[in-house]
mmCIF file of C-alpha atoms in Angstrom:
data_model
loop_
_atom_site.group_PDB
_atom_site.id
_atom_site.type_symbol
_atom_site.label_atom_id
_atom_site.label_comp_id
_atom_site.label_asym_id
_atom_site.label_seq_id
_atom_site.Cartn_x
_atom_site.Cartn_y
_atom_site.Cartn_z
ATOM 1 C CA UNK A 1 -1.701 72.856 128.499
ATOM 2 C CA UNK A 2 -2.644 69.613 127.732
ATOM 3 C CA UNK A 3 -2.942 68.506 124.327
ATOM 4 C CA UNK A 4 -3.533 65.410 122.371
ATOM 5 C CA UNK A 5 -3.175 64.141 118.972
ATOM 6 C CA UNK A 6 -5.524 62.310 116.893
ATOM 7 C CA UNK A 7 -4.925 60.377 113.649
ATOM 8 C CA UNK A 8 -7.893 60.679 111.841
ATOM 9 C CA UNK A 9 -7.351 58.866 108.514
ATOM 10 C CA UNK A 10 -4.379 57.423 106.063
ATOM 11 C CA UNK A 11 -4.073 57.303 102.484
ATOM 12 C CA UNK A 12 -2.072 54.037 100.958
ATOM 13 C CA UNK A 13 -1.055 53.125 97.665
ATOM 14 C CA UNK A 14 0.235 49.691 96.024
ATOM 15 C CA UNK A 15 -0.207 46.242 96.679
ATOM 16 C CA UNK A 16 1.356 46.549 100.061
ATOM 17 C CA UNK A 17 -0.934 49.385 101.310
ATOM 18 C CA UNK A 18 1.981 51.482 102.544
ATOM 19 C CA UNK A 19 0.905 54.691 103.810
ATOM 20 C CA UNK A 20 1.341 57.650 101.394
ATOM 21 C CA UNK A 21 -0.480 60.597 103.224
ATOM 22 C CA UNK A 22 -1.499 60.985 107.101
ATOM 23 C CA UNK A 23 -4.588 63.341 107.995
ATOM 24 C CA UNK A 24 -3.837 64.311 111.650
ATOM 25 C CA UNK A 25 -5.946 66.156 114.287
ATOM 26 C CA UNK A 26 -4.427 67.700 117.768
ATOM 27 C CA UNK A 27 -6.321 69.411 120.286
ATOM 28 C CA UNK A 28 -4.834 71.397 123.495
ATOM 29 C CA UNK A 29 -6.972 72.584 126.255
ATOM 30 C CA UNK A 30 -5.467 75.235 128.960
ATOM 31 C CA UNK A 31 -8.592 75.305 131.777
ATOM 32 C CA UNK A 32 -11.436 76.167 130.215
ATOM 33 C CA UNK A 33 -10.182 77.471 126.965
ATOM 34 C CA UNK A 34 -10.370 74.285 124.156
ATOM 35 C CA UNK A 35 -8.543 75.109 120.777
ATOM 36 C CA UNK A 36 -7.686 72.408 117.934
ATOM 37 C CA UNK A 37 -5.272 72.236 114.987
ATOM 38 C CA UNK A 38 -5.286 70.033 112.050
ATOM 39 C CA UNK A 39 -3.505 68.815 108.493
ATOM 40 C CA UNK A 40 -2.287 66.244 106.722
ATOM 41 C CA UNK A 41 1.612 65.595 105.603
ATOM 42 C CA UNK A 42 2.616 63.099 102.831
ATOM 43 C CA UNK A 43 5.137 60.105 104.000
ATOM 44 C CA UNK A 44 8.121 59.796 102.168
ATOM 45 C CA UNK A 45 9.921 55.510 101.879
ATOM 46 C CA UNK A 46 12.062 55.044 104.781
ATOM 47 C CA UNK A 47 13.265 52.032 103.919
ATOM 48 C CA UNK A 48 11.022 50.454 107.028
ATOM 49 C CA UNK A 49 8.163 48.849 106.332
ATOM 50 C CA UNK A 50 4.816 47.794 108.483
ATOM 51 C CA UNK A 51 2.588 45.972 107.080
ATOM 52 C CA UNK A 52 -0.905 48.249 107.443
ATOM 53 C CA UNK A 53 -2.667 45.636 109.199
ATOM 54 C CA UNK A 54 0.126 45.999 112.256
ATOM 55 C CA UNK A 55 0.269 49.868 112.244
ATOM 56 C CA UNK A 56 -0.236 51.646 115.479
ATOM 57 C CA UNK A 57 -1.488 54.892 115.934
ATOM 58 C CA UNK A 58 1.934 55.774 118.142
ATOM 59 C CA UNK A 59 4.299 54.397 114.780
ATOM 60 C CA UNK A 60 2.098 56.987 112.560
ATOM 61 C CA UNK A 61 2.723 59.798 115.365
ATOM 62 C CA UNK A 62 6.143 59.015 115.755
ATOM 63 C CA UNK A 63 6.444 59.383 111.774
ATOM 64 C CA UNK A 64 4.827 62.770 111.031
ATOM 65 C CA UNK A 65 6.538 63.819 114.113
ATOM 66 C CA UNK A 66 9.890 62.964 112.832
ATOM 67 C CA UNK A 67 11.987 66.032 111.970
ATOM 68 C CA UNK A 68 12.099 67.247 108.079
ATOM 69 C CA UNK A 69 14.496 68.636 106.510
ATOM 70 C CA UNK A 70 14.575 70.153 103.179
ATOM 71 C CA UNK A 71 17.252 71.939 101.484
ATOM 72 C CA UNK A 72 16.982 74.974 99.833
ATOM 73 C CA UNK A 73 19.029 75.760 96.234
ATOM 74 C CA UNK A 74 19.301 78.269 93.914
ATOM 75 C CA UNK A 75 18.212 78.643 90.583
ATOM 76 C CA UNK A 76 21.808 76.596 89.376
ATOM 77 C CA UNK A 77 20.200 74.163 91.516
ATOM 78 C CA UNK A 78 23.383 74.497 93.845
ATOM 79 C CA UNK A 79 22.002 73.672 97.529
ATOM 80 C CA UNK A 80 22.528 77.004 99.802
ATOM 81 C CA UNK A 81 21.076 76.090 102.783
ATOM 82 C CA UNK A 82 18.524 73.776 104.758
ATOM 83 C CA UNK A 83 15.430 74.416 107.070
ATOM 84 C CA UNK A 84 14.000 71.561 109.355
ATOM 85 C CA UNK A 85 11.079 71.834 110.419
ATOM 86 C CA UNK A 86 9.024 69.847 113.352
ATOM 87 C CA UNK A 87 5.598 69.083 112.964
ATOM 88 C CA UNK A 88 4.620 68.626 116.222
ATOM 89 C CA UNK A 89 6.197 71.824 117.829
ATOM 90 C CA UNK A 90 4.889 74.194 115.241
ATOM 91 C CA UNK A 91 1.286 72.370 115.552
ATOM 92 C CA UNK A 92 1.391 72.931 119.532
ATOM 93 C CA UNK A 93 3.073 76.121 119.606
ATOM 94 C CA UNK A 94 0.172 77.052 117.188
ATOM 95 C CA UNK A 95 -2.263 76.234 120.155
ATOM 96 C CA UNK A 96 -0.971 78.051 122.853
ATOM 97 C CA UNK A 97 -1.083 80.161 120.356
ATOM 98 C CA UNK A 98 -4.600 80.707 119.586
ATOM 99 C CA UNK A 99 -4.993 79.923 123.947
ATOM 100 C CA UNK A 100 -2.958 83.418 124.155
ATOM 101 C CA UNK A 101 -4.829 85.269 121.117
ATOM 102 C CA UNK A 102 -8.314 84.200 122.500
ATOM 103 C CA UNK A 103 -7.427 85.029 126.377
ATOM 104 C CA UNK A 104 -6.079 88.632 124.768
ATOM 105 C CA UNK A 105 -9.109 89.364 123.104
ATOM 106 C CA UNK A 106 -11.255 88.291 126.140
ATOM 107 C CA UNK A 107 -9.471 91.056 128.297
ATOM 108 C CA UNK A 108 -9.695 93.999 125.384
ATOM 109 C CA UNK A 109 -13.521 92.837 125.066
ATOM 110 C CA UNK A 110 -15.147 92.886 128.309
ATOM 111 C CA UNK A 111 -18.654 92.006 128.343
ATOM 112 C CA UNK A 112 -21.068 94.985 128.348
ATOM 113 C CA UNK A 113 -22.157 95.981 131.502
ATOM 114 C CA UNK A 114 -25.679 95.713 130.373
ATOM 115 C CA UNK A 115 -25.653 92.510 129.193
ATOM 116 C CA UNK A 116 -25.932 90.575 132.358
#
């Protein structure tokens, strides 16, 4: 399948425009089957910073496709675990995805014999 990702718009806050929230847009296409995913994710400080003027659409990728990792505590507020997730695998793994739930239906539905 080939897919490809889109950022469609940023949100920035402060004097130094730094970006705050990324709107994002893949799309994967497996022969003649075309499905698309979108969202948005908030950026949290990394320390980094790019002026918004120099930003490239492969830094903003690379951010909201950098692995997060949140941890997970009790009501004592005692951390018991963690759960990372990836953006960009869940996003394409939703595709193929909806490519396997579409080409499933297809087969179950044939057209009417009629209809031709």
């Amino acid at each position: 399948m080939d897919i490809k990702w889109k950022i469609e718009k940023v949100t920035v806050s402060g004097d130094d425009q730094a970006v705050t929230r990324v709107y994002w847009y893949c799309q994967g296409v497996d022969g003649e089957d075309t499905v698309g995913n979108s969202g948005w994710c908030d950026l949290q400080s990394s320390g980094a910073f790019t002026p918004y003027a120099e930003l490239t659409e492969t830094q903003v990728l690379d951010w909201i496709w950098a692995p997060v990792t949140t941890e997970i505590k009790d009501l004592d507020g005692t951390v018991t675990g963690t759960v990372t997730k990836h953006l960009k695998d869940d996003a394409e793994a939703q595709l193929a995805s909806q490519i396997a739930r579409r080409r499933a239906e297809a087969v179950s539905a044939p057209a009417l014999p009629w209809a031709s």
